[in-house]
XYZ file of C-alpha atoms in Angstrom:
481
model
C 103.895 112.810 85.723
C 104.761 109.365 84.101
C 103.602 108.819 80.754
C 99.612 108.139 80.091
C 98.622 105.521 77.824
C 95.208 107.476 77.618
C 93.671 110.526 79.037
C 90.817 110.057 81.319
C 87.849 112.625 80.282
C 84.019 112.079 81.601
C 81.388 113.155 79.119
C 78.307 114.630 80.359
C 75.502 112.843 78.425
C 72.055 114.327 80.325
C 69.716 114.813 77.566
C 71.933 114.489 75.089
C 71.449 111.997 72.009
C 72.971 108.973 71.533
C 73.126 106.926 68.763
C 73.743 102.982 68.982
C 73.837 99.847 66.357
C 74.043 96.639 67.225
C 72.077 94.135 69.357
C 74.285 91.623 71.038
C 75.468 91.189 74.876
C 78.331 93.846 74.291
C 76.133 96.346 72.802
C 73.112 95.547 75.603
C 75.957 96.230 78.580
C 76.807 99.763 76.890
C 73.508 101.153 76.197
C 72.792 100.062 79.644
C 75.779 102.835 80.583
C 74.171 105.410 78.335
C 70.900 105.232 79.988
C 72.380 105.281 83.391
C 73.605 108.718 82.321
C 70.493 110.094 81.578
C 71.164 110.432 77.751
C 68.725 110.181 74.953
C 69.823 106.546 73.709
C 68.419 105.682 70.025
C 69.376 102.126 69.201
C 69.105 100.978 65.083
C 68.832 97.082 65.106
C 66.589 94.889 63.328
C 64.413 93.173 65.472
C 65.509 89.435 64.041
C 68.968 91.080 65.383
C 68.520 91.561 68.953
C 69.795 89.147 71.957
C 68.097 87.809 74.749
C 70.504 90.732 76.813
C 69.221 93.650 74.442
C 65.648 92.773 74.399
C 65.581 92.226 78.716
C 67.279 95.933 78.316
C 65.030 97.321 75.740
C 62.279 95.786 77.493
C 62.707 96.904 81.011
C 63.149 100.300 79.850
C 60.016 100.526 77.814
C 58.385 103.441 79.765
C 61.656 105.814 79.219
C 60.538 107.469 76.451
C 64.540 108.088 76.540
C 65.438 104.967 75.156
C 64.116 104.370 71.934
C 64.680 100.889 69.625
C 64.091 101.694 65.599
C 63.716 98.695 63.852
C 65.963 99.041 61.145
C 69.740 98.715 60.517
C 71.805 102.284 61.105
C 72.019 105.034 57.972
C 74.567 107.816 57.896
C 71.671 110.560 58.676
C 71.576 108.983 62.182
C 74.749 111.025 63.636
C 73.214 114.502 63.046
C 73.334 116.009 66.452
C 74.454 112.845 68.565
C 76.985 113.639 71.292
C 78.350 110.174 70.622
C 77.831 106.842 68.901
C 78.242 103.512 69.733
C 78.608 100.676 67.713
C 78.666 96.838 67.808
C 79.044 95.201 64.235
C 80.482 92.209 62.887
C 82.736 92.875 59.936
C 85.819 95.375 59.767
C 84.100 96.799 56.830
C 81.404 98.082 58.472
C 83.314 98.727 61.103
C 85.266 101.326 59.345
C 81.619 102.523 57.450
C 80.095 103.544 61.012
C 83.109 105.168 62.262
C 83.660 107.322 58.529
C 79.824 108.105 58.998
C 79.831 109.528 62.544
C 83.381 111.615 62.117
C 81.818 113.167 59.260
C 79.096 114.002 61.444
C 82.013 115.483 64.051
C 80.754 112.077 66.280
C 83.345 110.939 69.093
C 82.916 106.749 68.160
C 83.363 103.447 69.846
C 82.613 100.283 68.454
C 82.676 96.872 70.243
C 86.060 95.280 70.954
C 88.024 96.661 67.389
C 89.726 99.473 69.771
C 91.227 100.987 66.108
C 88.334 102.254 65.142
C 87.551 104.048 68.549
C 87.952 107.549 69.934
C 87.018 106.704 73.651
C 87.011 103.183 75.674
C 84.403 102.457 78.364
C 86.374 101.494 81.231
C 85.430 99.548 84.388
C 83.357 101.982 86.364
C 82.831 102.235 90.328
C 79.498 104.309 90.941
C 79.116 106.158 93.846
C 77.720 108.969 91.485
C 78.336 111.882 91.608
C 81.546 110.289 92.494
C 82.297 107.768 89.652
C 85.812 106.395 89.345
C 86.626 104.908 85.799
C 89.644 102.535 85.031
C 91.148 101.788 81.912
C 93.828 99.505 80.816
C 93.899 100.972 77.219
C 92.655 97.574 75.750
C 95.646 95.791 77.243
C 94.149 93.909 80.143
C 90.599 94.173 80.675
C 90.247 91.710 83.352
C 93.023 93.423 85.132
C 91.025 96.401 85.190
C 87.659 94.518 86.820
C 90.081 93.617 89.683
C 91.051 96.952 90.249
C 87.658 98.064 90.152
C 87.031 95.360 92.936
C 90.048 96.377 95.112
C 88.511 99.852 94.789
C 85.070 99.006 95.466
C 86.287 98.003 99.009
C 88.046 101.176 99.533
C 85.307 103.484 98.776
C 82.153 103.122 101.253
C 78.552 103.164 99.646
C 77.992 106.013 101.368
C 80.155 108.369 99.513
C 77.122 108.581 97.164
C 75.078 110.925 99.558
C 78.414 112.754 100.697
C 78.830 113.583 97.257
C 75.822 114.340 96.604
C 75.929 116.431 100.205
C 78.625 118.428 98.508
C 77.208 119.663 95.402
C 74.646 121.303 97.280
C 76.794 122.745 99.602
C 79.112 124.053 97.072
C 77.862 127.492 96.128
C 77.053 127.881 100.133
C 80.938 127.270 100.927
C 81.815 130.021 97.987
C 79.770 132.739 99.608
C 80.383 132.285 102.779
C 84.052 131.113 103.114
C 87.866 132.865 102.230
C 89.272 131.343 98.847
C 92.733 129.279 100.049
C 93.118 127.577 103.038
C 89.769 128.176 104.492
C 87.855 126.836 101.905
C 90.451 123.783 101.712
C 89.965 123.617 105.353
C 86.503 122.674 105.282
C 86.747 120.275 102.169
C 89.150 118.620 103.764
C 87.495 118.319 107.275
C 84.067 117.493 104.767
C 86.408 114.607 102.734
C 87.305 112.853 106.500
C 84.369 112.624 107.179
C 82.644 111.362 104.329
C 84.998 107.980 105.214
C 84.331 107.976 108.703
C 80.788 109.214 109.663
C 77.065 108.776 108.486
C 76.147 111.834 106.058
C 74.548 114.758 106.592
C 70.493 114.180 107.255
C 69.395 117.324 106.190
C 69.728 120.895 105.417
C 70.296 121.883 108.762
C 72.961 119.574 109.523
C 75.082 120.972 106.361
C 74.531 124.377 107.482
C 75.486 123.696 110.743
C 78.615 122.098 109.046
C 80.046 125.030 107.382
C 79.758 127.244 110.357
C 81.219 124.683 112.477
C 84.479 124.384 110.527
C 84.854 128.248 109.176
C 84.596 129.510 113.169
C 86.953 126.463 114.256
C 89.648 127.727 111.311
C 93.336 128.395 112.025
C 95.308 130.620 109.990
C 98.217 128.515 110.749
C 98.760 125.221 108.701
C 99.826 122.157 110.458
C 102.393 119.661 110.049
C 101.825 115.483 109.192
C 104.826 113.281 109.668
C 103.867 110.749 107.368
C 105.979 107.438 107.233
C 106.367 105.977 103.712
C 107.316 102.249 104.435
C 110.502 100.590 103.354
C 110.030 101.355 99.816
C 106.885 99.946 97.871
C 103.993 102.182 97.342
C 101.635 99.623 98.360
C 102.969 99.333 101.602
C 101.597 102.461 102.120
C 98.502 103.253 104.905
C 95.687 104.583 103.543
C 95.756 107.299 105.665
C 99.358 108.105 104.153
C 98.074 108.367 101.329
C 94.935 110.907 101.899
C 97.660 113.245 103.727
C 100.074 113.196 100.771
C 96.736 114.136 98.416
C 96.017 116.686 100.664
C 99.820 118.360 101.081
C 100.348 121.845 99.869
C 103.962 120.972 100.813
C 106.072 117.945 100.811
C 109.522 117.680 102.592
C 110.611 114.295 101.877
C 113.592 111.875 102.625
C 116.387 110.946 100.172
C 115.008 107.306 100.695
C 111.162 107.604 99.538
C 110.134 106.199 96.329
C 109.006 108.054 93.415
C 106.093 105.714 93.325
C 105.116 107.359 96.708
C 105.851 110.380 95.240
C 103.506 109.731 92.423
C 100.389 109.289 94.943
C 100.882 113.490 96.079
C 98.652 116.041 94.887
C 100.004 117.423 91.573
C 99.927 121.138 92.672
C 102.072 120.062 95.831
C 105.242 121.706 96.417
C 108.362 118.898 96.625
C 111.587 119.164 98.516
C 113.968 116.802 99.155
C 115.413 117.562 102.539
C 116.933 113.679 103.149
C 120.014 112.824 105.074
C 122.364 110.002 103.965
C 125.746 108.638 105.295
C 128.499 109.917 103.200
C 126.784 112.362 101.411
C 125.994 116.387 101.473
C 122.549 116.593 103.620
C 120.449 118.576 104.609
C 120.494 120.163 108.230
C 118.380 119.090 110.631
C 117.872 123.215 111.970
C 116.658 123.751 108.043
C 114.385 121.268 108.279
C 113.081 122.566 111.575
C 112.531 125.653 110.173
C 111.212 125.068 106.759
C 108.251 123.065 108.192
C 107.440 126.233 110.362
C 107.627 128.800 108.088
C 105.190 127.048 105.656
C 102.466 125.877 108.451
C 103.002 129.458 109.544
C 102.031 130.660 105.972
C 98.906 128.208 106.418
C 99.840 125.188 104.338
C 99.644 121.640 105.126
C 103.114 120.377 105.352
C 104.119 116.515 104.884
C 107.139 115.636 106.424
C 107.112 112.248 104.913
C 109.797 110.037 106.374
C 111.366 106.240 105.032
C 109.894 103.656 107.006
C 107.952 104.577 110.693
C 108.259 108.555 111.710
C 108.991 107.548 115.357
C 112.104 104.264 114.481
C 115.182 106.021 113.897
C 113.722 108.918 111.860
C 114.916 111.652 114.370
C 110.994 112.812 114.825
C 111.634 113.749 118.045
C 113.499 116.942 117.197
C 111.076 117.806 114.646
C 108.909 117.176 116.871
C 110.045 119.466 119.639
C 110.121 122.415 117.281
C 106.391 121.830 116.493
C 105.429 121.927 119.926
C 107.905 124.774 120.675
C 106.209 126.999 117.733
C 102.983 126.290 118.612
C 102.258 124.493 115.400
C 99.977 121.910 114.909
C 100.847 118.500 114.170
C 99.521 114.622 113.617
C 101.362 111.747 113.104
C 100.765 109.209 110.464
C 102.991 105.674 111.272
C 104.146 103.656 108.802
C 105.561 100.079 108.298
C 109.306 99.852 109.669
C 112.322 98.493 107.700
C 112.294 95.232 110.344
C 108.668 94.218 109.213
C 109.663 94.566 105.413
C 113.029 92.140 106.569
C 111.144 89.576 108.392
C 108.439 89.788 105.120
C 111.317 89.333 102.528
C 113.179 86.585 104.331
C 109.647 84.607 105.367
C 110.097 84.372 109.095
C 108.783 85.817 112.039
C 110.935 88.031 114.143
C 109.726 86.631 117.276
C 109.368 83.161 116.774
C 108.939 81.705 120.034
C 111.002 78.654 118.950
C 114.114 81.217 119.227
C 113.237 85.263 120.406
C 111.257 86.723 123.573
C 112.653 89.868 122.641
C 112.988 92.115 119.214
C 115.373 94.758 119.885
C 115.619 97.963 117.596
C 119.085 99.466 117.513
C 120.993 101.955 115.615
C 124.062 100.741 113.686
C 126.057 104.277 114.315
C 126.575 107.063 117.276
C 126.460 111.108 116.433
C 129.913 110.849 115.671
C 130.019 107.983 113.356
C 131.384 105.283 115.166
C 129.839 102.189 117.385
C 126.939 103.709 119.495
C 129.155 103.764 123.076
C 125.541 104.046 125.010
C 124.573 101.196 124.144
C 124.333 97.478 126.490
C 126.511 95.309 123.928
C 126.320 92.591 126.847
C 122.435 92.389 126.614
C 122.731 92.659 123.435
C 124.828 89.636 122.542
C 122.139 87.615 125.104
C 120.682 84.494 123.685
C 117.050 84.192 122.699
C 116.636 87.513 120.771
C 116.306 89.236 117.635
C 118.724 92.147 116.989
C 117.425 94.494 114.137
C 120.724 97.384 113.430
C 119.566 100.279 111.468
C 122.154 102.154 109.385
C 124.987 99.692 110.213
C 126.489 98.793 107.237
C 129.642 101.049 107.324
C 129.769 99.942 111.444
C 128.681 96.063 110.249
C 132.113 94.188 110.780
C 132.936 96.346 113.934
C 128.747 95.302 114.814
C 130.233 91.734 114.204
C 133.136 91.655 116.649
C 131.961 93.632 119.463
C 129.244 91.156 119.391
C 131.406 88.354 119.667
C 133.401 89.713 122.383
C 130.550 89.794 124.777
C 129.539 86.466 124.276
C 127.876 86.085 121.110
C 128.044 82.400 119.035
C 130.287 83.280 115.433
C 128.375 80.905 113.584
C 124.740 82.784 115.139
C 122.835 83.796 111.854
C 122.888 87.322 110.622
C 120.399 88.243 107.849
C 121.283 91.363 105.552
C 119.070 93.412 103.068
C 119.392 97.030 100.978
C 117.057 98.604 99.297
C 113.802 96.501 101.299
C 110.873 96.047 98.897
C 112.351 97.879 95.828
C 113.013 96.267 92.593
C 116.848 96.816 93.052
C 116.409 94.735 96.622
C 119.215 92.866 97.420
C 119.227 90.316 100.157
C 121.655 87.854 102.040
C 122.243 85.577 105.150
C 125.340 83.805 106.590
C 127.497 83.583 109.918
C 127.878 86.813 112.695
C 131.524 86.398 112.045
C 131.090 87.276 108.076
C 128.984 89.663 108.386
C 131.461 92.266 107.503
C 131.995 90.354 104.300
C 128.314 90.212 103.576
C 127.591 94.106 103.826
C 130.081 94.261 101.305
C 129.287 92.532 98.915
C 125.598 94.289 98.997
C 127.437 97.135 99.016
C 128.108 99.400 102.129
C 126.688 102.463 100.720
C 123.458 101.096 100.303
C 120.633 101.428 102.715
C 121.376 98.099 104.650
C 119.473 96.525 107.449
C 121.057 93.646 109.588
C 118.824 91.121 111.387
C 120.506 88.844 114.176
C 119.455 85.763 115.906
C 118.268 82.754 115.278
C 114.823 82.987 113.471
C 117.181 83.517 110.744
C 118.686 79.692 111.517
C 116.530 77.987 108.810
C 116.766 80.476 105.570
C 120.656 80.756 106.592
C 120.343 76.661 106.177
C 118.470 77.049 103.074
C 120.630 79.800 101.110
C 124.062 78.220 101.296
C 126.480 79.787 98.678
C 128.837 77.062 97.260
C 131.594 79.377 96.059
C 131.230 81.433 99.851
C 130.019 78.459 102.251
C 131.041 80.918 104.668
C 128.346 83.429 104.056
C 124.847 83.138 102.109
C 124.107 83.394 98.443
C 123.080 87.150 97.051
C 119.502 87.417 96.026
C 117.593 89.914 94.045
C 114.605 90.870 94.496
C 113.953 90.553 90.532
C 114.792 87.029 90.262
C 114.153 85.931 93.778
C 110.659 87.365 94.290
């Protein structure tokens, strides 16, 4: 795990006492939080003190015999069995008083925007309680956190509440009557999926009905997920990626995936890096074969998580095969190619009409290393296409002149990138007949795509190199967005 800037730890405030000082908008917001937890919350202000926003909150909570308001200014005898205290004062002086007063009391403390006087931050909070998600930015960018609470917000269904709720009450049920392991992970898995896809659970039939439903329908084998992880970026991942990567006991992943990805797995998952690269010592395919069988055999859930889509290129078939052939159950979770990431990079469609009726998908090398020999270079070197090679950058100048021997234009734009959607991406356009020349100056050992056709006509017009008017300026991802 990467560094934290702070640890995220949930207190449990149920009739527990709180202590609070301080009666402006920042304070009213917080002791709003407090109650919502169910705490004792004990707030020392003066009454010529309060806002408008504390006395609406004191106010509307004048039945809770909870919340109390004391009309006088906070003492050190307050903190004498609080669990925390909270406080919202002017001066640093005091500042520092309140915290001295409530750590000699053993008090966790937070006061009101002077973070270096606090032990704990309130974060931006999305409620679907008992689910409750906080955010922090550690002070450095509060609003950054509200939008992260909104792009959350959107994620997480309202529903999730009663699912959540659903599965504290079936908790102690599952213990009893389910194996520890993979049957137990079984069902909270099956119970998680469906919390995102289905209305919950109406009663107490339906969740008993539940758990004998999934613990009958158990396998004692695991299964398999061949997950694709996109070009690069972590964002670019599916959401469904991302819940199969949380829910991995094992992950078998290519030389090409991110550590970002990587980052989004469930800690206790078990990482191996089985990738293949050109050049390099690899993996066998056969070991990969069998490693995903003997650990869905032993029960776990396997990722085979695969750069870019699981079915372009990623040589899923075979896998494939030997999942069907073992009797070992499988899903398949697609994910965004290495031509969508080119065509989003370069800002152009890959079938403009203006210039393609076909998009064509080909690999840049055979088995045996050279130019794939079952392949239609004729059709291939047709006008009114887009050519996307895979893995070609070793094959890219031989790519170049076989094209142009069956016919295709030299000066027909070609459109190079490594590394798609990573900070070290590296991009390029120029002529067919450079091409060669391009690849290596990104560097042939790289992971290179090569786009050709003429949707690439206008950015090759655009990115002329002065020193190489032959071929296109190099652009970073870094400095070129």
């Amino acid at each position: 795990m990467g560094p934290l800037a702070v640890l995220p730890v949930f207190f449990e405030l149920k009739n527990k006492r709180v202590v609070m000082t301080g009666g402006g908008p920042g304070a009213a917001w917080k002791a709003e939080l407090l109650a919502a937890t169910g705490a004792f919350v004990d707030i020392y202000i003066p009454a010529a003190e309060v806002s408008d926003e504390m006395a609406d909150f004191i106010g509307s909570k004048a039945a809770d015999e909870k919340i109390r308001h004391l009309d006088r200014p906070w003492s050190v005898d307050i903190f004498a069995g609080a669990a925390v205290a909270v406080g919202d004062v002017e001066s640093e002086a005091e500042a520092q008083a309140f915290r001295c007063a409530a750590k000699a009391a053993g008090v966790p403390v937070n006061l009101v925007d002077k973070p270096a006087y606090c032990d704990f931050t309130f974060g931006s909070i999305v409620n679907r309680s008992p689910l409750v998600v906080g955010i922090s930015t550690a002070g450095a960018a509060p609003i950054l956190g509200q939008a992260a609470r909104r792009r959350i917000e959107t994620l997480l269904p309202p529903s999730l509440q009663e699912w959540a709720e659903a599965a504290a009450r079936l908790r102690d049920r599952v213990i009893l009557r389910l194996a520890p392991g993979a049957e137990r992970r079984s069902f909270w898995e099956r119970f998680s999926d469906a919390a995102f896809k289905t209305t919950p659970p109406q009663d107490e039939a339906e969740l008993d009905e539940s758990i004998r439903t999934i613990a009958a329908s158990s396998s004692k084998v695991g299964m398999v997920t061949l997950v694709g992880a996109g070009p690069g970026e972590a964002e670019l991942l599916t959401l469904k990626a991302v819940r199969a990567l949380q829910a991995a006991d094992v992950i078998l992943f290519d030389d090409l995936v991110s550590s970002d990805i990587l980052e989004l797995a469930r800690r206790e998952a078990k990482r191996m890096l089985v990738g293949k690269r050109a050049a390099r010592e690899s993996c066998k395919q056969e070991d990969i074969n069998r490693m995903m069988v003997e650990f869905a055999e032993a029960g776990k859930s396997v990722v085979r998580l695969k750069s870019g889509d699981v079915s372009i290129f990623g040589r899923a078939g075979e896998e494939l095969a030997e999942l069907k052939r073992r009797k070992i159950p499988y899903a398949i979770v697609p994910g965004i190619t290495a031509a969508s990431a080119l065509a989003s990079t370069f800002g152009i469609s890959l079938t403009h009409r203006d210039h393609a009726q076909q998009l064509r998908f080909v690999t840049g090398h055979s088995k045996k290393g050279g130019l794939p020999d079952d392949v239609d270079w004729t059709a291939l070197a047709g006008p009114r296409a887009t050519t996307i090679f895979y893995m070609g950058g070793r094959m890219s100048q031989k790519i170049a002149d076989r094209l142009m021997q069956e016919g295709l234009p030299a000066e027909t734009p070609v459109a190079v990138a490594a590394n798609l959607s990573r900070d070290d991406e590296t991009r390029a356009v120029g002529r067919i007949d450079r091409l060669g020349e391009i690849v290596e100056r990104i560097g042939v050992d790289r992971p290179i795509l090569i786009g050709v056709g003429n949707v690439f006509s206008e950015v090759a017009a655009n990115s002329i190199d002065v020193d190489h008017p032959e071929t296109a300026a190099l652009e970073r991802r870094s400095a070129a967005g």
